[in-house]
Every structure is written in C-alpha cells, then in structure tokens.
PDB file of C-alpha atoms in Angstrom:
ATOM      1  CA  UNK A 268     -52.837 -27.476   4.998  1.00  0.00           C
ATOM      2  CA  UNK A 269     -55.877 -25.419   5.014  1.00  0.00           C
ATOM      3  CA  UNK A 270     -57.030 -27.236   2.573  1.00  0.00           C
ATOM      4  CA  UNK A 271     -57.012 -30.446   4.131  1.00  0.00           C
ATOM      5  CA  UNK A 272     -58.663 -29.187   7.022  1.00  0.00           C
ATOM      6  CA  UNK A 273     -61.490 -27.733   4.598  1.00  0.00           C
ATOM      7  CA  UNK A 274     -62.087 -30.955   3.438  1.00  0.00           C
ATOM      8  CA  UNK A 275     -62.430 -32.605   6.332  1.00  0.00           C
ATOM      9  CA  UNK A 276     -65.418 -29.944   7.419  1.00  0.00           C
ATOM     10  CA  UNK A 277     -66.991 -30.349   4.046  1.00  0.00           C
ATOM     11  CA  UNK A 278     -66.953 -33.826   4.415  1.00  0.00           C
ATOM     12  CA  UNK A 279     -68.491 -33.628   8.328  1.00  0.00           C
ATOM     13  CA  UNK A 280     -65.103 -35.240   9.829  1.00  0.00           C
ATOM     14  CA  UNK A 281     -65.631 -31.666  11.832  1.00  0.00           C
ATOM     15  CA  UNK A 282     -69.360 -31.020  12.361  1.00  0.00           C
ATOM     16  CA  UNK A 283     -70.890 -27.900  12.318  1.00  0.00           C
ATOM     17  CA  UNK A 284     -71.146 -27.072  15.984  1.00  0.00           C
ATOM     18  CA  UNK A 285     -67.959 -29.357  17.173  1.00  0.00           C
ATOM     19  CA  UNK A 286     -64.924 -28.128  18.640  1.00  0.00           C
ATOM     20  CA  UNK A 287     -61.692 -28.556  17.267  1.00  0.00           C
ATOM     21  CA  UNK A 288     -59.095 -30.672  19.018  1.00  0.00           C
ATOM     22  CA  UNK A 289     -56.153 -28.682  20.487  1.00  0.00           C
ATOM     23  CA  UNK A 290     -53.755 -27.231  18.032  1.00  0.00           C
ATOM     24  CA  UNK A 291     -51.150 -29.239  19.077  1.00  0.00           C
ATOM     25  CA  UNK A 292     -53.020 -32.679  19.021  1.00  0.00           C
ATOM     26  CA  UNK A 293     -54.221 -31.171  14.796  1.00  0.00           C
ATOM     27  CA  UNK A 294     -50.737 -30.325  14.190  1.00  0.00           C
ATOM     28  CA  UNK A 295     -49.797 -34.258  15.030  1.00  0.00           C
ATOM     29  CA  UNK A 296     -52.634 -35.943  12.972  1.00  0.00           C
ATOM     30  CA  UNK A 297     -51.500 -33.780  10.063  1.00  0.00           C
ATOM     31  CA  UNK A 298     -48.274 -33.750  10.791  1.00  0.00           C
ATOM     32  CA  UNK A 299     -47.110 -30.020  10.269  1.00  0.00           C
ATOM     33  CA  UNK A 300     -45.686 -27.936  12.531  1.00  0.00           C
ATOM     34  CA  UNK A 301     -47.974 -25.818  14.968  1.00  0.00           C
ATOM     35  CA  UNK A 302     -47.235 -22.245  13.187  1.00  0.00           C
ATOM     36  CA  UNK A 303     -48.653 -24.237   9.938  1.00  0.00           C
ATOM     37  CA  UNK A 304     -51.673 -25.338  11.781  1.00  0.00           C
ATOM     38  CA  UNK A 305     -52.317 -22.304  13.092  1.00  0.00           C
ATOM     39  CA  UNK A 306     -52.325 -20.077   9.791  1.00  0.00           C
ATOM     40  CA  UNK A 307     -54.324 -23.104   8.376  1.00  0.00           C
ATOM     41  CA  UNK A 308     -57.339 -22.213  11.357  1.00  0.00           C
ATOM     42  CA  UNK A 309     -56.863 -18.526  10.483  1.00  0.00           C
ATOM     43  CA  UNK A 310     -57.434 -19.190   7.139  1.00  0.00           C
ATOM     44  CA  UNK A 311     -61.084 -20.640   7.559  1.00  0.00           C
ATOM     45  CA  UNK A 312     -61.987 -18.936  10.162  1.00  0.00           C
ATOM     46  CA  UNK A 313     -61.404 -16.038   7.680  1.00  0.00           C
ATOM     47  CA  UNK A 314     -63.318 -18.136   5.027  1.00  0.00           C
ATOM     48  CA  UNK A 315     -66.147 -18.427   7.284  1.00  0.00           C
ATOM     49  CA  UNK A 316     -65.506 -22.136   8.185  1.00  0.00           C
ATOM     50  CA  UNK A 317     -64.611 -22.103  12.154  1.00  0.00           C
ATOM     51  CA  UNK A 318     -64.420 -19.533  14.970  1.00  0.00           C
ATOM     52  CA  UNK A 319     -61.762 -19.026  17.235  1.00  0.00           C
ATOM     53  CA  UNK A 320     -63.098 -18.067  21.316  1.00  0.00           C
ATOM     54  CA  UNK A 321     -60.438 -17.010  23.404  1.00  0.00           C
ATOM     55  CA  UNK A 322     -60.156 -19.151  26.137  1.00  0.00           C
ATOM     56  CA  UNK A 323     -62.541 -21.867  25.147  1.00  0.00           C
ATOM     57  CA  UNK A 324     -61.177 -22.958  21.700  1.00  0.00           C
ATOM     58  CA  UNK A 325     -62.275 -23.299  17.970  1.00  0.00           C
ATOM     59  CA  UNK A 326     -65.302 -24.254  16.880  1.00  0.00           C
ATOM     60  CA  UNK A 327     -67.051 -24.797  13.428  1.00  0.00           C
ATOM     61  CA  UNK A 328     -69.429 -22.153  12.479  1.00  0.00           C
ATOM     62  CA  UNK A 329     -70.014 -23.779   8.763  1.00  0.00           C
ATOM     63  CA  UNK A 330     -69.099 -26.522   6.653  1.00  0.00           C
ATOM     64  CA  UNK A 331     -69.693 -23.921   3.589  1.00  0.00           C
ATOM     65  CA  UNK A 332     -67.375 -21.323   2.425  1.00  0.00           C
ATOM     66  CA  UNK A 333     -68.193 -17.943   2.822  1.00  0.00           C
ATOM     67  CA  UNK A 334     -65.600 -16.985   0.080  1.00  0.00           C
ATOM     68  CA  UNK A 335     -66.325 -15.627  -2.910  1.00  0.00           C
ATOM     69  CA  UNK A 336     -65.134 -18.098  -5.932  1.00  0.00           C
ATOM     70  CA  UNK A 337     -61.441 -18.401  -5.362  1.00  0.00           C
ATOM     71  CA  UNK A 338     -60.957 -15.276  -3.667  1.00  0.00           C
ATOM     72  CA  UNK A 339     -57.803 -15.692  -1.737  1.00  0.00           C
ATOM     73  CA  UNK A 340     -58.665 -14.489   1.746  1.00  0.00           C
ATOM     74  CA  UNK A 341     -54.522 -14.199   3.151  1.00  0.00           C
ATOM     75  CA  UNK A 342     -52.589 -11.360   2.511  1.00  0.00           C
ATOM     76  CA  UNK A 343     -48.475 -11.223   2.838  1.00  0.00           C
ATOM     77  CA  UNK A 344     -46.826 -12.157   6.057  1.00  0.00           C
ATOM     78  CA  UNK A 345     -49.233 -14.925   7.153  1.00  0.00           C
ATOM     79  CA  UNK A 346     -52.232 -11.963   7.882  1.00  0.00           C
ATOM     80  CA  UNK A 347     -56.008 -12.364   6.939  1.00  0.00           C
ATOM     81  CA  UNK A 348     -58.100 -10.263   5.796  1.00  0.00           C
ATOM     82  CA  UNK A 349     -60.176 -10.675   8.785  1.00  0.00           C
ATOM     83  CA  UNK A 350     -56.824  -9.140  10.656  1.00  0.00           C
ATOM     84  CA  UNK A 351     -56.698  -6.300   8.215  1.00  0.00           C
ATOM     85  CA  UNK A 352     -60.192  -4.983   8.936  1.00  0.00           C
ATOM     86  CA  UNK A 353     -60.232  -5.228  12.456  1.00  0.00           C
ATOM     87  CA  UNK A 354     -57.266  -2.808  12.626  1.00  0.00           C
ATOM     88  CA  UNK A 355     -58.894  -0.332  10.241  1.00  0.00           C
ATOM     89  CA  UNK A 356     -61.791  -0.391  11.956  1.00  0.00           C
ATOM     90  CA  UNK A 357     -59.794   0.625  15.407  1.00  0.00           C
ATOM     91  CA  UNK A 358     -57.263   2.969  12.905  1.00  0.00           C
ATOM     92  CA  UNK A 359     -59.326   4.494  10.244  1.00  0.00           C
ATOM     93  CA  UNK A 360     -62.076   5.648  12.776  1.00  0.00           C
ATOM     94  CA  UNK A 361     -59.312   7.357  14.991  1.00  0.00           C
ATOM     95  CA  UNK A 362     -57.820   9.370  12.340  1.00  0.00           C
ATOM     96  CA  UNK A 363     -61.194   9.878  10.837  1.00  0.00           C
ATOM     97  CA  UNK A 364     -62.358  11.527  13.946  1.00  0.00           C
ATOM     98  CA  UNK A 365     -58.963  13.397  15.159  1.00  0.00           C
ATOM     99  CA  UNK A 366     -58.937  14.514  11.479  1.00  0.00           C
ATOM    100  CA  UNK A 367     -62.215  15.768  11.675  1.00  0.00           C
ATOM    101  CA  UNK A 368     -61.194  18.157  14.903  1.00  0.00           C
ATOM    102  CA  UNK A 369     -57.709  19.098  13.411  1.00  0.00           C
ATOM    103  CA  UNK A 370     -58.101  19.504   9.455  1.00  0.00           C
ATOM    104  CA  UNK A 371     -55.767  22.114   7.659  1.00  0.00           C
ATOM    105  CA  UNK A 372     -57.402  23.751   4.375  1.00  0.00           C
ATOM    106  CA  UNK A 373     -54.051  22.151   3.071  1.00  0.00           C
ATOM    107  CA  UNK A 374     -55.059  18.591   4.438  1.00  0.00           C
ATOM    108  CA  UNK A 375     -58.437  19.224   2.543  1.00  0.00           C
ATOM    109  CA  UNK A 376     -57.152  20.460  -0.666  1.00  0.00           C
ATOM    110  CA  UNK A 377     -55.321  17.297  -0.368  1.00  0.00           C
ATOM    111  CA  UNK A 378     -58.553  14.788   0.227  1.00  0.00           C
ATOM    112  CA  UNK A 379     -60.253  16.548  -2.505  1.00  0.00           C
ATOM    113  CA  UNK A 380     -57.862  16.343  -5.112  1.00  0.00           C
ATOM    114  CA  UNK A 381     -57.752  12.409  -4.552  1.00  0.00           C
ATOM    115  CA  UNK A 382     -60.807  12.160  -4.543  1.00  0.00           C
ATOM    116  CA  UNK A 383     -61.284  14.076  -7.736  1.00  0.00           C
ATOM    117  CA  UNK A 384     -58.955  11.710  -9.635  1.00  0.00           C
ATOM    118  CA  UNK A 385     -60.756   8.514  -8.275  1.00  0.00           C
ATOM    119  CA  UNK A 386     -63.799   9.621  -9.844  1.00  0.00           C
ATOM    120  CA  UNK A 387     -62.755  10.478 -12.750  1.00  0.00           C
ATOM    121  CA  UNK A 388     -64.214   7.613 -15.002  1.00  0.00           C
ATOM    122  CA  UNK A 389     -60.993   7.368 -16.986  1.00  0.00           C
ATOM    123  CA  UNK A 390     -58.931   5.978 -13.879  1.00  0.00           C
ATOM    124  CA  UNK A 391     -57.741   2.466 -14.192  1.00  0.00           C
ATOM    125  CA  UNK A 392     -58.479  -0.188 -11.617  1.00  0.00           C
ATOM    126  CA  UNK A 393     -54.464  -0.329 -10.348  1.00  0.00           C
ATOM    127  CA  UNK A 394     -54.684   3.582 -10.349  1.00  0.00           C
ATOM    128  CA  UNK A 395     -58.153   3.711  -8.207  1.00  0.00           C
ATOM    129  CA  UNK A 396     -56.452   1.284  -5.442  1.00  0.00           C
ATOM    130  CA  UNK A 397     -53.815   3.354  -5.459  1.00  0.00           C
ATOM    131  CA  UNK A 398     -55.821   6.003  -5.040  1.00  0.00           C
ATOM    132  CA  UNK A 399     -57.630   4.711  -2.246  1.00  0.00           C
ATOM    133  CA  UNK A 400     -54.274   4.270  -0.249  1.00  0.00           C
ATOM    134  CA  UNK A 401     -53.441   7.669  -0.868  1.00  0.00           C
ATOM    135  CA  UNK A 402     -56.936   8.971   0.638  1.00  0.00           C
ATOM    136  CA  UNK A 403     -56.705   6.513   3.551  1.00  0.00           C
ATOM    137  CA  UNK A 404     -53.299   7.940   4.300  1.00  0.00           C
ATOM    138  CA  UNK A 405     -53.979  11.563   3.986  1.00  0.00           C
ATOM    139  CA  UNK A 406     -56.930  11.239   6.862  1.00  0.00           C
ATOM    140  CA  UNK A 407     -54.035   9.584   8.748  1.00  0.00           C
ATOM    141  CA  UNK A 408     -51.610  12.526   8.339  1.00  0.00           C
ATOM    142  CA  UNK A 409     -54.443  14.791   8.751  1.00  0.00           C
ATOM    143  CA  UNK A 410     -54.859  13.640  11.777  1.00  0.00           C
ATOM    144  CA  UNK A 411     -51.893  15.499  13.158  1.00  0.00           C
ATOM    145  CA  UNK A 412     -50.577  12.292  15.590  1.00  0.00           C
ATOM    146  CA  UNK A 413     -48.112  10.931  13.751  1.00  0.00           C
ATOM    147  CA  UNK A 414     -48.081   7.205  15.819  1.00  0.00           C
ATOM    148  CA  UNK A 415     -51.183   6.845  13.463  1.00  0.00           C
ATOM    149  CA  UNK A 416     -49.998   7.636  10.516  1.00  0.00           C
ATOM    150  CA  UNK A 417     -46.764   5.084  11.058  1.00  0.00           C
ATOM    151  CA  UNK A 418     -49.385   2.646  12.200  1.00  0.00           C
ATOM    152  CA  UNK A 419     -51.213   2.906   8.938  1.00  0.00           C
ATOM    153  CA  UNK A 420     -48.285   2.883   6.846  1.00  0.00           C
ATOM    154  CA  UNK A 421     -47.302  -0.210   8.738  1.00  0.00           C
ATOM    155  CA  UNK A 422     -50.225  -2.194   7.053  1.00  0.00           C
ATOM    156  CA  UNK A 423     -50.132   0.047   3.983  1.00  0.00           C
ATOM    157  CA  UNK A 424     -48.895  -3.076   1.588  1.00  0.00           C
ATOM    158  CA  UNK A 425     -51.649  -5.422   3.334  1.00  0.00           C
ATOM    159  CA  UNK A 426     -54.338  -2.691   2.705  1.00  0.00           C
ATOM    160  CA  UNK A 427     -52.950  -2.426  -1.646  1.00  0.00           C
ATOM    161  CA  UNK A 428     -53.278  -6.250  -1.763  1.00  0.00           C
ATOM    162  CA  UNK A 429     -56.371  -6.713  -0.276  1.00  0.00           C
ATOM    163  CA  UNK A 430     -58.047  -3.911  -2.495  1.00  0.00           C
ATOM    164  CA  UNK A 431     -56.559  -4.868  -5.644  1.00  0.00           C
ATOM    165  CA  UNK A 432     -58.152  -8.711  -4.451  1.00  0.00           C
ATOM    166  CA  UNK A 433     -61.664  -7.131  -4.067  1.00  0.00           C
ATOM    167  CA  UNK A 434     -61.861  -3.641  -6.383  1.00  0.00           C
ATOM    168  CA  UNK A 435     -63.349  -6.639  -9.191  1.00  0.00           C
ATOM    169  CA  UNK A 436     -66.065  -7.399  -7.039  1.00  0.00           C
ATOM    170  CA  UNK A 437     -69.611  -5.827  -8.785  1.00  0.00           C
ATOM    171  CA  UNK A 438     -70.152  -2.048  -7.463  1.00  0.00           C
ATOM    172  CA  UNK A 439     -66.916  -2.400  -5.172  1.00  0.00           C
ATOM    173  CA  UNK A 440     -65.309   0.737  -6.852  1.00  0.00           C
ATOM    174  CA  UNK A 441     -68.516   2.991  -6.756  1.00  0.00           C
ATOM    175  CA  UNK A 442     -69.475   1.933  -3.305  1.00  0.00           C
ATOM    176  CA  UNK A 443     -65.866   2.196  -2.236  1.00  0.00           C
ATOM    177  CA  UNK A 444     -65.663   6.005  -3.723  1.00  0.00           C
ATOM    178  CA  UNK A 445     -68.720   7.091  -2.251  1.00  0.00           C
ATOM    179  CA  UNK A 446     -67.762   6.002   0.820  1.00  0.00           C
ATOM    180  CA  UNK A 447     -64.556   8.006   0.849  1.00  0.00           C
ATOM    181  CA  UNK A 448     -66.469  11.034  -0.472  1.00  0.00           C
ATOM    182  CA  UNK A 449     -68.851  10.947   2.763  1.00  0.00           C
ATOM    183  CA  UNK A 450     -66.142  10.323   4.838  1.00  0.00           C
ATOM    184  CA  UNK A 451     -64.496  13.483   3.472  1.00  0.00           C
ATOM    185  CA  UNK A 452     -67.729  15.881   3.707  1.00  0.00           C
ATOM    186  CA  UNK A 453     -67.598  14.365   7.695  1.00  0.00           C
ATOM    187  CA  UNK A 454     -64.109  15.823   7.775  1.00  0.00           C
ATOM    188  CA  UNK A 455     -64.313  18.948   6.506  1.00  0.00           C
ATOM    189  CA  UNK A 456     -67.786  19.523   8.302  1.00  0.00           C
ATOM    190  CA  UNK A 457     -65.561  19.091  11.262  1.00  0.00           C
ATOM    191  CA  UNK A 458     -68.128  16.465  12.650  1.00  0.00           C
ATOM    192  CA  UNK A 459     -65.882  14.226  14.986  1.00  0.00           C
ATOM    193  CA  UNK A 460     -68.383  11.369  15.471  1.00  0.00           C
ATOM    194  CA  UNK A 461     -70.224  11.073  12.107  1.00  0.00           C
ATOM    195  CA  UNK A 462     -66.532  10.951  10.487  1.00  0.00           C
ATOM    196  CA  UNK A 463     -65.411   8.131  12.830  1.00  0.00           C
ATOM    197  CA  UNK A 464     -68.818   6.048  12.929  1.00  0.00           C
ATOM    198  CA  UNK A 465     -68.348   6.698   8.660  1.00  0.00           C
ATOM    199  CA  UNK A 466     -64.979   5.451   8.433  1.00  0.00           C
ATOM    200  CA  UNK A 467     -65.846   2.476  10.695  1.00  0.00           C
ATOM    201  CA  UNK A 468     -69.124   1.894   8.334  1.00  0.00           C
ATOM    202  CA  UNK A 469     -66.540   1.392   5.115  1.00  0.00           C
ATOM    203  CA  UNK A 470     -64.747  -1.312   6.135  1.00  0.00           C
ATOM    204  CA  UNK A 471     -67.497  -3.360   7.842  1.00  0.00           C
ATOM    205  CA  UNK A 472     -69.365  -3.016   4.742  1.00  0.00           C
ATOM    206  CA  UNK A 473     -66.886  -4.928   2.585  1.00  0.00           C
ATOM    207  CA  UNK A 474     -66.717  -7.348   5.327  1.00  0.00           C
ATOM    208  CA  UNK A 475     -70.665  -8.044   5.020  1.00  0.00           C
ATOM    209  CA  UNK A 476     -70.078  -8.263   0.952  1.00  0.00           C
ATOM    210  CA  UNK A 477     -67.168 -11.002   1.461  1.00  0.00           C
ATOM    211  CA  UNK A 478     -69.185 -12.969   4.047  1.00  0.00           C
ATOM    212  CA  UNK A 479     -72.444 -12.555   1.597  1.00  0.00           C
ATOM    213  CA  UNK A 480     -70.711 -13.082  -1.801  1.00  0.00           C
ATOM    214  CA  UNK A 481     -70.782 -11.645  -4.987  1.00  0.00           C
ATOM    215  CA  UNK A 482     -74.741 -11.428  -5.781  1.00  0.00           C
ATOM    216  CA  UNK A 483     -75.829  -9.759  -2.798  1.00  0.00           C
ATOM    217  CA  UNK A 484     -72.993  -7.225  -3.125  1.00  0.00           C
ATOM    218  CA  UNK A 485     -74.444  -6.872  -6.674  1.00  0.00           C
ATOM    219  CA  UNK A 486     -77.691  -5.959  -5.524  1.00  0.00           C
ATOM    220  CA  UNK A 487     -76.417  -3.086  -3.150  1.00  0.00           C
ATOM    221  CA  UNK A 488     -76.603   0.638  -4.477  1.00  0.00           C
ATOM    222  CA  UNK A 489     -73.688   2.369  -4.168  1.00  0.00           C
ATOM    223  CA  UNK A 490     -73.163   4.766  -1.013  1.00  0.00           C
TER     224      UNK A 490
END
C-alpha cells in the first residue's frame, strides 16, 4: 500500500506542496481498508515523503525518499520509527535528568560496567545493541520512578529493532557509544539539565543521520 502511494508522489500524481485527499476518500481509490491507509501515510511521512498537520491534513513535503537504501523505516506493531524517537526524546530526557538528581553508587557501578563492555572493541554488533538497551534501561531504573522504567520497557522490543536496523550505518556504533558515555559523566556529575538536554541530543541526532542518509552521517566525527 505504501508503496503505491510512493509511486504515485514520485510520479507527481501528488505534487510536492498538495494536500492529500481525506483518508477515507484514499482508502476508496485504493481500495483498502482505512487502518491500511493510514499505516501506509505513516510510513512516508516517516520516509520523508508527506507531513501529517493536525487539524488541517497531510501534505507532501517531497517526492524523494529520505530513506537510506532499503532501510525499513516500521518497526513491530504498525509503529515508525518517527514514533519511537519522539517518545525517547520525552522518556530518555526524564530519566536522564531524575537520574542525574537520584543516582546510587550502585546505579553507577551499573552504567559503567555497560559501558565498559560496549567499548570493548571485541563486542559484536548483536551484543553492542544489546548493550545499548541495557544502558538505556539502567538510567530508567536509576531514575528511582518506576512508571518510567515500565514505560521504557514498554517500547524496549521497538527500541532492539530499530538499533539493530541502524547500528550498520557508518560511525553509528562510535557515535552511539560516545553519546552514552557523555550522558553517563552528566549523571554521575549530578548535572540535571546537561544530562536531560544530552539524552535528548542522542536520539535527535540519529534522526538528522536517517533524514540526511548514509554519506553525511559518514562525514560526522564521532561524539
């Protein structure tokens, strides 16, 4: 379905600029039912093709695929990836920040000893995402409010599939352990803000890579 609709952009059925017709009028023409149609939107919007405004409708942003070769941009249940990383952004700031304010030397031992075994050269790929669950988790439980850490480990599988989709993208890994290691010195500096506006940073910077592809992520040192 999706890629029907794709098409259609590609081929300027949909011009860049043009709003979409209702979802139940798209559903009609391509005769699915409206849950169909509307994963299919959520799909390109992910991909960069069309933006949804609430109250006004969807619109077509491009009629070129911000993807990155056949990166599959849906995760399990129906979810995007644009879904996933607006809820860590709200999440993994909070616990970030509340972390920051309540850390436990044991919490910290914790953080540090995962992040000792991500850098450690000899870790596998499968191993590192796991890995980076594990640390995303522990600022979660470190955050003493355990709501959060049931919200994370509500999206937990989401979060493994998306990184084991992008840890192949060039630098992902280092940039992606870096991060984590800054947003661990926030922690245990007990700086509140800088952990938060850190954690926040992470995941908005492999939003930029996915919406810029795989060369300009190339070209980015690791931090």
């Amino acid at each position: 379905m999706a890629d029907q609709l794709e098409a259609l952009i590609v081929a300027g059925d949909f011009p860049v600029g043009s709003k979409l017709p209702a979802e139940p009028e798209l559903a009609q023409r391509f005769e699915v039912g409206r849950s169909s149609m509307r994963e299919a939107v959520r799909t390109l919007a992910a991909a960069g093709y069309l933006r949804s405004t609430h109250g006004s409708g969807v619109y077509v942003t491009s009629d070129r695929s911000s993807r990155i070769g056949p990166l599959d941009l849906t995760l399990a249940g129906g979810y995007t990836m644009s879904d996933l990383f607006e809820v860590r952004i709200a999440i993994e700031s909070t616990t970030a920040e509340l972390a920051a304010r309540r850390l436990t030397d044991h919490h910290h031992e914790l953080l540090q000893s995962i992040l000792v075994a991500a850098g450690d050269p000899a870790t596998t790929r499968e191993e590192f995402v796991r890995l980076d669950g594990r640390f995303h988790r522990q600022v979660a439980e470190a955050s003493g409010n355990p709501l959060l850490l049931l919200v994370w480990d509500s999206f937990a599988a989401q979060h493994e599939e998306y990184s084991l989709k992008v840890i192949g993208m060039p630098g992902r890994r280092e940039r992606a352990h870096a991060d984590h290691v800054a947003i661990a010195e926030a922690i245990g500096d007990r700086d509140p803000e800088r952990a938060g506006r850190l954690a926040a940073e992470h995941v908005r910077t492999v939003q930029q890579e996915l919406r810029s592809g795989p060369a300009d992520a190339a070209a980015r040192p690791a931090r």
